Short mmCIF file of C-alpha atoms and ligand atoms in Angstrom, two decimals:
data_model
loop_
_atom_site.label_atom_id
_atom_site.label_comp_id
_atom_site.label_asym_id
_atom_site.label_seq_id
_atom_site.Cartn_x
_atom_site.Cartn_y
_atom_site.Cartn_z
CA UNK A 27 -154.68 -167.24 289.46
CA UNK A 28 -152.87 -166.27 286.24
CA UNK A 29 -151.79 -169.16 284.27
CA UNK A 30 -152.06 -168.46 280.86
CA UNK A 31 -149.96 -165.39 279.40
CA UNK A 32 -150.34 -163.28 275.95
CA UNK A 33 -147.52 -160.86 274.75
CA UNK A 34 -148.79 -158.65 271.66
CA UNK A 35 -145.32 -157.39 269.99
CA UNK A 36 -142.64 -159.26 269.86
CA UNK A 37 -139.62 -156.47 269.20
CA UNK A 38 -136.72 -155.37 271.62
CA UNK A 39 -138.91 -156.53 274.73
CA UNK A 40 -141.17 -159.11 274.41
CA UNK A 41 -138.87 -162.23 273.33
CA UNK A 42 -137.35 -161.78 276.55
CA UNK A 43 -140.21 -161.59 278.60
CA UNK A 44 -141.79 -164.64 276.93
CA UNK A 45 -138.54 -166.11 278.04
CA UNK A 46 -138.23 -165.31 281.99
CA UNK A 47 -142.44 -165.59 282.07
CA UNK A 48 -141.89 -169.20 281.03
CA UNK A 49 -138.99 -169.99 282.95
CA UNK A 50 -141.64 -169.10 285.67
CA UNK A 51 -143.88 -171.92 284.82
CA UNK A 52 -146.65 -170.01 283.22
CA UNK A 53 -147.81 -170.98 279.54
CA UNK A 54 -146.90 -168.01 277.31
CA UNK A 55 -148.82 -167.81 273.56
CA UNK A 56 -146.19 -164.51 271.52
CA UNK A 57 -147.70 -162.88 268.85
CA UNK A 58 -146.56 -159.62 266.75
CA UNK A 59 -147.92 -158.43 263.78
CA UNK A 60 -144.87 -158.56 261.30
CA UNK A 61 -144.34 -162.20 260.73
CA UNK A 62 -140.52 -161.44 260.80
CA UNK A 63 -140.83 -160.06 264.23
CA UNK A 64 -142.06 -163.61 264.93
CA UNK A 65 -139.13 -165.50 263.50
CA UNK A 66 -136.63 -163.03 265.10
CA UNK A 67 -138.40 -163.86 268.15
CA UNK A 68 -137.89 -167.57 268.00
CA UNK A 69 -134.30 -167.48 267.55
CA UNK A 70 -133.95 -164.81 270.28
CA UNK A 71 -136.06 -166.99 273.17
CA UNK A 72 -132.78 -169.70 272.86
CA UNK A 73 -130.14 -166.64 273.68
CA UNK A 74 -132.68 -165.49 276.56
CA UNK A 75 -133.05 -169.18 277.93
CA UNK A 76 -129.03 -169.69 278.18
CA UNK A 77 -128.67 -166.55 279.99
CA UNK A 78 -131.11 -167.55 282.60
CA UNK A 79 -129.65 -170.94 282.84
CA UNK A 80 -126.24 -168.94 283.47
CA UNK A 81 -128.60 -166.90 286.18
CA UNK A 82 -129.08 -169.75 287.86
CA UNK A 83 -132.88 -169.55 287.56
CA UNK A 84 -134.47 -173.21 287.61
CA UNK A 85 -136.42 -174.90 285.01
CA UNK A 86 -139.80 -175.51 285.70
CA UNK A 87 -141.51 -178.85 285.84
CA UNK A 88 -141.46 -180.97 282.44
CA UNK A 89 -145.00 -179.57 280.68
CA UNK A 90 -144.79 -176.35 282.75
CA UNK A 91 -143.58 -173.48 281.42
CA UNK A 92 -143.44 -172.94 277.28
CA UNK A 93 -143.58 -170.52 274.89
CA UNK A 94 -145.37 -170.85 271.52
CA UNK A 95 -145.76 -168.36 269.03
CA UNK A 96 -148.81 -167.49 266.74
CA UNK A 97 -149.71 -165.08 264.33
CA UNK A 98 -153.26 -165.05 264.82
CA UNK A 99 -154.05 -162.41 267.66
CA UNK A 100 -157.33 -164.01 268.65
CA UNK A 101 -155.51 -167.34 269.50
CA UNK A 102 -152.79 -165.64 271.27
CA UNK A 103 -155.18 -164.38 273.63
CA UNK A 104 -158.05 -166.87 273.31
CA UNK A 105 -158.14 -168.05 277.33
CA UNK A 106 -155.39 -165.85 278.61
CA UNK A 107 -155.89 -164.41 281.87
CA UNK A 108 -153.32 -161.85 281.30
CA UNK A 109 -152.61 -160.01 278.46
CA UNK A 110 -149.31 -157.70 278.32
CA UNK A 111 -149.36 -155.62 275.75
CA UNK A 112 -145.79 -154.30 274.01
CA UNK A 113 -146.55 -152.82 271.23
CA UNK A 114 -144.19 -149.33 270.11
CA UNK A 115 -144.57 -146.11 272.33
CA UNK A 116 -147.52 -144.71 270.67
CA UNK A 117 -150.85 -144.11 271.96
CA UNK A 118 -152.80 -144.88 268.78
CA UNK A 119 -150.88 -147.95 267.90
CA UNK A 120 -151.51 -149.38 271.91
CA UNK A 121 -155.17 -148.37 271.71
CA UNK A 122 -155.89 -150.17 268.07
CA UNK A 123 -154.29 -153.61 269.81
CA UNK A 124 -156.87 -152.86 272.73
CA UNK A 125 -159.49 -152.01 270.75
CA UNK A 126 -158.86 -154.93 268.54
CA UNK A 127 -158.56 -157.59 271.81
CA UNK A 128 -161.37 -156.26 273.38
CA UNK A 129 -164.27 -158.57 272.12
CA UNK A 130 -161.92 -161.39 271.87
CA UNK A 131 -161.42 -161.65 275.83
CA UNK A 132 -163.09 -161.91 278.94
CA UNK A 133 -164.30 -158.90 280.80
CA UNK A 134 -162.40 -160.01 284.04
CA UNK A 135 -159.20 -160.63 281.50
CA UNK A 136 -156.36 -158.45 283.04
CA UNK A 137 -154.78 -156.32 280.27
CA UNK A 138 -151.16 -154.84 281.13
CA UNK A 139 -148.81 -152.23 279.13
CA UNK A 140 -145.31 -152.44 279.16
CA UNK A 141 -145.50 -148.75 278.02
CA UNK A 142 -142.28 -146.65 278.88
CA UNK A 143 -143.80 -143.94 280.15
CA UNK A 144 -147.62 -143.41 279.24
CA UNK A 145 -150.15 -142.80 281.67
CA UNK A 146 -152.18 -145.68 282.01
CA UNK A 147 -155.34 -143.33 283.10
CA UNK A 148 -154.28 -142.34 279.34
CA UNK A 149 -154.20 -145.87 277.71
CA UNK A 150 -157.21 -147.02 279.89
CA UNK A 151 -159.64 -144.45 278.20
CA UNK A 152 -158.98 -147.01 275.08
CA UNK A 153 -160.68 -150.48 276.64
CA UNK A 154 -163.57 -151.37 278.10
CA UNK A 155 -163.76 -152.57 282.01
CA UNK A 156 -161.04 -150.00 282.36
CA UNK A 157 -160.51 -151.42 286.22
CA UNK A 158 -158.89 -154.50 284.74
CA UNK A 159 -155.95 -152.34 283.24
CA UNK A 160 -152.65 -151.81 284.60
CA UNK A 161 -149.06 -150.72 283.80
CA UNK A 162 -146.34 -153.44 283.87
CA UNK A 163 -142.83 -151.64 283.06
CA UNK A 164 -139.98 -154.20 282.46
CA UNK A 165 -136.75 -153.04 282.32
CA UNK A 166 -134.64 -154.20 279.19
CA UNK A 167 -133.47 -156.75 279.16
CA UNK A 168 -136.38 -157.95 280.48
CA UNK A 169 -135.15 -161.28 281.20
CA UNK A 170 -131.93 -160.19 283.07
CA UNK A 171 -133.12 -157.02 284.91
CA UNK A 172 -135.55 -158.21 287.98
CA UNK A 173 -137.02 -155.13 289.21
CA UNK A 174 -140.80 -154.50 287.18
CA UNK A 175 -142.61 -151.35 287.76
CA UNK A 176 -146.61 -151.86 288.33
CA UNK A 177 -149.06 -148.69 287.98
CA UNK A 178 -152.52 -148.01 288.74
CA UNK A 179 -154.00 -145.77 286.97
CA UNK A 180 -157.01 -143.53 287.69
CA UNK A 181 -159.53 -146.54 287.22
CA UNK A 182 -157.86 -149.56 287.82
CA UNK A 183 -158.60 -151.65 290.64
CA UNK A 184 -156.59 -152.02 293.63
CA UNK A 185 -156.75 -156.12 293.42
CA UNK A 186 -155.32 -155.84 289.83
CA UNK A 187 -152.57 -154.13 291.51
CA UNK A 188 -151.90 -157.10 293.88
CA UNK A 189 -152.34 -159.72 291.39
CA UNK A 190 -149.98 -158.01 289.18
CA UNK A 191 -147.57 -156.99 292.03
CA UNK A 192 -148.19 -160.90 293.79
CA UNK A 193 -147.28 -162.65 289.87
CA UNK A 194 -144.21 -160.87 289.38
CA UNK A 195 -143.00 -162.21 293.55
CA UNK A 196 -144.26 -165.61 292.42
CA UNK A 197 -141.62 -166.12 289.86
CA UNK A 198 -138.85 -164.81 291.75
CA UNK A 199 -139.00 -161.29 290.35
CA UNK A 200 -138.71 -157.83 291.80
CA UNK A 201 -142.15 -155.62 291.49
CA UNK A 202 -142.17 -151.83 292.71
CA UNK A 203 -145.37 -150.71 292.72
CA UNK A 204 -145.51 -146.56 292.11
CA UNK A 205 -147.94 -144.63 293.76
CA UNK A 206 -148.90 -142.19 291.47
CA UNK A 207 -149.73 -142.30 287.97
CA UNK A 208 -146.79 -139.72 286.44
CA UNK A 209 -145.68 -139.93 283.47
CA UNK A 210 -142.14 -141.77 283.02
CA UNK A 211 -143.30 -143.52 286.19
CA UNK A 212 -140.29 -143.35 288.37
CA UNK A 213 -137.24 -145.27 286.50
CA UNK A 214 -137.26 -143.41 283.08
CA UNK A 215 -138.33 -140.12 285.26
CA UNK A 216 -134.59 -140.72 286.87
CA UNK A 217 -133.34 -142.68 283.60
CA UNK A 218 -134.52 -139.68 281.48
CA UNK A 219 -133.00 -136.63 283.83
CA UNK A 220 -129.48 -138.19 283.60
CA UNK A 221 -129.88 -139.22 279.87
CA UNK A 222 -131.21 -135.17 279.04
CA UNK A 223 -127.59 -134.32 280.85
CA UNK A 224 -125.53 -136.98 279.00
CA UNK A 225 -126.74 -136.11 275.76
CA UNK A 226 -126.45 -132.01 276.73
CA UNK A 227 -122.77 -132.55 277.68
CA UNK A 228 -121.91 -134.71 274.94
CA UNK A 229 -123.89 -131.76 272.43
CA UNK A 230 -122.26 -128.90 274.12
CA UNK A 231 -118.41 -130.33 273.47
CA UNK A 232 -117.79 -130.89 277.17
CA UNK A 233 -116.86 -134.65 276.98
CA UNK A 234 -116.48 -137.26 274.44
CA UNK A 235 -119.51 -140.05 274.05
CA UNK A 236 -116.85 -143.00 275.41
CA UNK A 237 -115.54 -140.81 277.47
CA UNK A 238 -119.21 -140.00 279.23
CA UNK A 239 -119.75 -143.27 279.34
CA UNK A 240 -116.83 -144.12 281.33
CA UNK A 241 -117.03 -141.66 283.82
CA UNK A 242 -121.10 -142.06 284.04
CA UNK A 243 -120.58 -146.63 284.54
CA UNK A 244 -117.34 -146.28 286.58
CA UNK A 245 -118.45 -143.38 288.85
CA UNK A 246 -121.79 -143.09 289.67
CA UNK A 247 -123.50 -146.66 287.81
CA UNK A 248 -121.33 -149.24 289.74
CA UNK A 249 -122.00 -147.27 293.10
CA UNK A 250 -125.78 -146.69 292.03
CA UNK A 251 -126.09 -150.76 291.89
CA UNK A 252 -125.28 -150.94 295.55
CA UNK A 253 -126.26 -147.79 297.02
CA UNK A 254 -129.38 -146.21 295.82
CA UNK A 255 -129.60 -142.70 295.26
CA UNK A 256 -131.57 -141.97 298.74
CA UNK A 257 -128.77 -143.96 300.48
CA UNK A 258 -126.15 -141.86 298.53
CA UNK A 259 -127.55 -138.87 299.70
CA UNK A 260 -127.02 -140.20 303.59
CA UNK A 261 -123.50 -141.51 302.19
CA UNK A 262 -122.31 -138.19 301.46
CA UNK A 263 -124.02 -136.50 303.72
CA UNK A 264 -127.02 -133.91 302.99
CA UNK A 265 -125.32 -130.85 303.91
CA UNK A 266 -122.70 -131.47 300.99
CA UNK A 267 -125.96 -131.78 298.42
CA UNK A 268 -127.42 -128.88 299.78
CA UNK A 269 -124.56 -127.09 299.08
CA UNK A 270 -123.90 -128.18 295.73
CA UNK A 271 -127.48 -128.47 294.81
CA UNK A 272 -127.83 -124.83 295.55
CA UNK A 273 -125.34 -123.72 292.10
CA UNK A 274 -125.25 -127.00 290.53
CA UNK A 275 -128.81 -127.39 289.66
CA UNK A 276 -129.50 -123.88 288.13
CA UNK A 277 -126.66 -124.72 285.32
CA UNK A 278 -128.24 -128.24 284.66
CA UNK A 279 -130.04 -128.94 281.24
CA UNK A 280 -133.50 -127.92 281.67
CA UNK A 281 -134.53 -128.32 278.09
CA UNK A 282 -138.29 -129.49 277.31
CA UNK A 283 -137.46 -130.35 273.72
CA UNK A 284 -135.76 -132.92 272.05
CA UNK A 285 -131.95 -132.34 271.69
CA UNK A 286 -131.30 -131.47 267.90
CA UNK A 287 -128.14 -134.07 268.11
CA UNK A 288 -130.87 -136.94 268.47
CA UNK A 289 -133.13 -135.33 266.39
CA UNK A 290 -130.53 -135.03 263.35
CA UNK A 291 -129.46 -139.13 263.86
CA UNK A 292 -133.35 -140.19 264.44
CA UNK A 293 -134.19 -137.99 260.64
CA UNK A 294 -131.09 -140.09 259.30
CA UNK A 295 -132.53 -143.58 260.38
CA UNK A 296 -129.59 -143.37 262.56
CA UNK A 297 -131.49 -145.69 265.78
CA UNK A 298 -128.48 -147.66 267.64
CA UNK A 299 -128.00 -150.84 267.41
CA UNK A 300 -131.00 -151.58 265.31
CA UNK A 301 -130.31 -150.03 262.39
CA UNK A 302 -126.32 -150.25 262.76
CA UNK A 303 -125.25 -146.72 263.94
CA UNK A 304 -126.82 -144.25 266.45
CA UNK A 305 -124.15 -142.86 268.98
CA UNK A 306 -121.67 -145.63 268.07
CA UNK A 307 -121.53 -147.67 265.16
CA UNK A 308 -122.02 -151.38 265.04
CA UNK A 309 -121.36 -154.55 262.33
CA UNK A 310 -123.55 -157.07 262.60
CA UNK A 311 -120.87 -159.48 264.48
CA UNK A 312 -119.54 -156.57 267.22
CA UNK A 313 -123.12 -156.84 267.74
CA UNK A 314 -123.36 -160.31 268.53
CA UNK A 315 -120.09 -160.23 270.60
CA UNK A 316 -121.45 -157.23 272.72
CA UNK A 317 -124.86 -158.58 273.13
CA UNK A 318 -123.11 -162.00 274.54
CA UNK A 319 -120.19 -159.59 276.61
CA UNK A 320 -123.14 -157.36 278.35
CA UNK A 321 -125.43 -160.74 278.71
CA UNK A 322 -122.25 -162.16 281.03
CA UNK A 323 -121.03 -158.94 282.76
CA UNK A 324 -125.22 -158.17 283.90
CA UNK A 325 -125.43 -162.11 284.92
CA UNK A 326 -121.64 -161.59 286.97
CA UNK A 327 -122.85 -158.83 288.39
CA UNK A 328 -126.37 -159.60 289.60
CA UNK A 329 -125.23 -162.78 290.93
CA UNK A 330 -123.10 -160.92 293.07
CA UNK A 331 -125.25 -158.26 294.34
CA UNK A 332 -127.74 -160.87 295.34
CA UNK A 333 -124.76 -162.30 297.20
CA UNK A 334 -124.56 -165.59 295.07
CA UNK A 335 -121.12 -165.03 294.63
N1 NAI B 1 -136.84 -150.84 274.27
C1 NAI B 1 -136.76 -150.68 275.60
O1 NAI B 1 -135.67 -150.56 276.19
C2 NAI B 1 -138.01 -150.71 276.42
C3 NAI B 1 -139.25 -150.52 275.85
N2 NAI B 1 -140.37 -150.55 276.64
C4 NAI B 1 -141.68 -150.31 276.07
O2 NAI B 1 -142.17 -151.55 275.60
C5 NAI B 1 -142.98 -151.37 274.43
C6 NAI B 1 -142.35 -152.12 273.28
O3 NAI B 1 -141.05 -151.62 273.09
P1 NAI B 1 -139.98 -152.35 272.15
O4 NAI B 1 -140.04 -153.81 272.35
O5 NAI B 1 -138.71 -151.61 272.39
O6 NAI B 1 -140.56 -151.95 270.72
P2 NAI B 1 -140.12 -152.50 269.27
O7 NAI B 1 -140.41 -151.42 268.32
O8 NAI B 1 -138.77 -153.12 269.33
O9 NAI B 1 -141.17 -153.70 269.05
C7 NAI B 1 -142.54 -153.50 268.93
C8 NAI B 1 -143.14 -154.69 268.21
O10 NAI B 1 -144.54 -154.50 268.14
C9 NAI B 1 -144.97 -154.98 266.90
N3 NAI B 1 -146.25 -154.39 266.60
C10 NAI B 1 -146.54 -153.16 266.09
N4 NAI B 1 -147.88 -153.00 265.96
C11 NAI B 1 -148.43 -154.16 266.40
C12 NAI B 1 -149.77 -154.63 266.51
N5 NAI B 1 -150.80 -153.87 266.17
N6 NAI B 1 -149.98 -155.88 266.98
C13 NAI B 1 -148.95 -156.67 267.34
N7 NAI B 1 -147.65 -156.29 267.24
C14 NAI B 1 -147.41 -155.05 266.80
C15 NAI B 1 -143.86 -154.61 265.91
O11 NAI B 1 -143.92 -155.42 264.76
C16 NAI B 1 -142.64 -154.86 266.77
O12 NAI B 1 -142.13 -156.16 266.59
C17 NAI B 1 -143.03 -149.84 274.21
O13 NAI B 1 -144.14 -149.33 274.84
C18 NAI B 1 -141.75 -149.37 274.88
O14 NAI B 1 -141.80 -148.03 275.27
C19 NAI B 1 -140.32 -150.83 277.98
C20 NAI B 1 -139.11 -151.07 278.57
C21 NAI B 1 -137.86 -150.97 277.86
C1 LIG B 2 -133.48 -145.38 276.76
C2 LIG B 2 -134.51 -146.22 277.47
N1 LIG B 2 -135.78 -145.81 277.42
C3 LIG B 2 -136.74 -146.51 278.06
C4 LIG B 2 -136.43 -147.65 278.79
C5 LIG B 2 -137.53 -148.27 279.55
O1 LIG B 2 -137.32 -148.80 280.65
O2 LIG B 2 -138.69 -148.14 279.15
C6 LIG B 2 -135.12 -148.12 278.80
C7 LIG B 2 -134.69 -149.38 279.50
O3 LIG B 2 -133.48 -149.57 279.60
O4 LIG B 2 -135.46 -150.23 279.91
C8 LIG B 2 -134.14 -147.36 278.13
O5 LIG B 2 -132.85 -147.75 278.18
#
């Protein structure tokens, strides 16, 4: 039974997930390397725990439940019996955290990546007892979004899959577990085909980036939330997608590169909200008042589609 939780990097994902995990009733030790990653962290697990009091998700028992932060990696995941690792996109940096955790935890330890897209038959090459491995995808924010991808990959074994799949059901989450081991797994595999489009349009002059965003939430993202794409299909019937399919997906952006528009902000530092400016811009307080206007317009929303409202 997992009990005892670590989460190795502490950026854009894991303050969240040390968040919801907790709110679970599991004990959750945080560590990142950067100490300020750790103090961000700290003052980020607050904003996470008012939005899932405004989710209506319940506190657990007094003593059940906590988050505490370290910056000592072989006390984070002294005793854990699951480590998630969510450390940046990046093969070598993953494998130096499992290389480096490897001696400090039990064989039987289960050791999960949060990786966006990596194969984990890929990451798995980099630990030993490779059958304990497995890929955990949260969706960000991880402590809004409920749905959590879980992968196999070539060596991992099919009860880590069920613990894995079983945890995330115990806590009131969503798991989909994805049968094959492809990179992108299935959401950023969809995620990334309509982002190559967006950013192709917006590159090519055919729409402005509000306006793409407007038609792209209004149309098809408030439908999407209620009718998946495979229940769209039925929705508009299958003889109207083989028609347009048959032009429409010869003319769509088939490029196997990176789009020189991202390319030219990403060589400019230019990274989104992070650094201030990436397709929009952003001040430091429209950043706060966005973060806090999406935090209550996801909560709205989800309480609604789970029929809560
Ligand atoms: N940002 C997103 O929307 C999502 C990201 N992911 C995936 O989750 C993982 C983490 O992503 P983010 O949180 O966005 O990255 P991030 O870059 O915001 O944070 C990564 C953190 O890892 C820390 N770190 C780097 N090397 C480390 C080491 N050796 N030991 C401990 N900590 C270390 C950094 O100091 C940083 O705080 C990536 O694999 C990413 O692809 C998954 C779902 C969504
Ligand atoms: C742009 C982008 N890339 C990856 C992910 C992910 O799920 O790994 C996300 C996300 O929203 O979670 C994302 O927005």
């Amino acid at each position: 039974m997992i009990q005892r939780i670590a989460i190795i990097g502490l950026g854009t994902m894991g303050p969240g997930m040390a968040a919801r995990l907790a709110r679970g009733g599991l004990q959750v030790v945080a560590y990142d390397v950067a100490p300020g990653a750790i103090e961000r962290a700290g003052s980020m697990l607050g904003v996470a725990e008012g939005v899932l009091d405004a989710l209506g998700i319940a506190v657990p028992p007094a003593g059940a439940g906590t988050v505490r932060f370290t910056d000592d990696i072989a006390d984070a995941v002294s005793g854990a019996d699951l480590v998630i690792e969510n450390v940046p996109e990046n093969i070598s940096i993953k494998a130096d955290v499992y290389r480096t955790i490897d001696s400090l935890i039990a064989s039987d330890t289960i050791v999960a990546s949060d990786t966006s897209g990596i194969p984990i038959t890929k990451l798995q090459a980099h630990i030993s007892h490779p059958e304990r491995m497995v890929g955990m995808h949260w969706s960000n924010p991880p402590h809004i979004i409920p749905m959590i991808e879980v992968i196999a990959g070539e060596k991992t074994a099919p009860h880590i899959v069920t613990t894995i799949r079983d945890l995330i059901r115990s806590i009131g989450l969503l798991p989909v577990v994805v049968k094959k081991d492809v990179p992108g797994f299935v959401e950023n595999r969809v995620l990334y085909a309509l982002l190559r489009e967006a950013v192709d349009l917006v590159e090519r002059g055919v729409i402005e980036p509000e306006d793409l965003d407007t038609c792209v939430s209004w149309g098809i993202g408030y439908k999407i939330a209620v009718i998946g794409p495979m229940a769209l299909l039925d929705m508009a019937g299958l003889d109207i997608y083989k028609s347009v399919s048959s032009f429409l997906n010869a003319d769509l952006s088939n490029r196997d590169d990176v789009a020189p528009m991202v390319l030219e902000k990403t060589n400019a530092s230019k990274l989104g909200i992070k650094s201030g400016e990436g397709m929009f811009s952003y001040t430091p307080e429209q950043t706060k008042a966005l973060q806090g206007e999406r935090a209550r317009k996801l909560v709205a929303v989800r309480r609604i589609l789970e029929g809560r409202e």
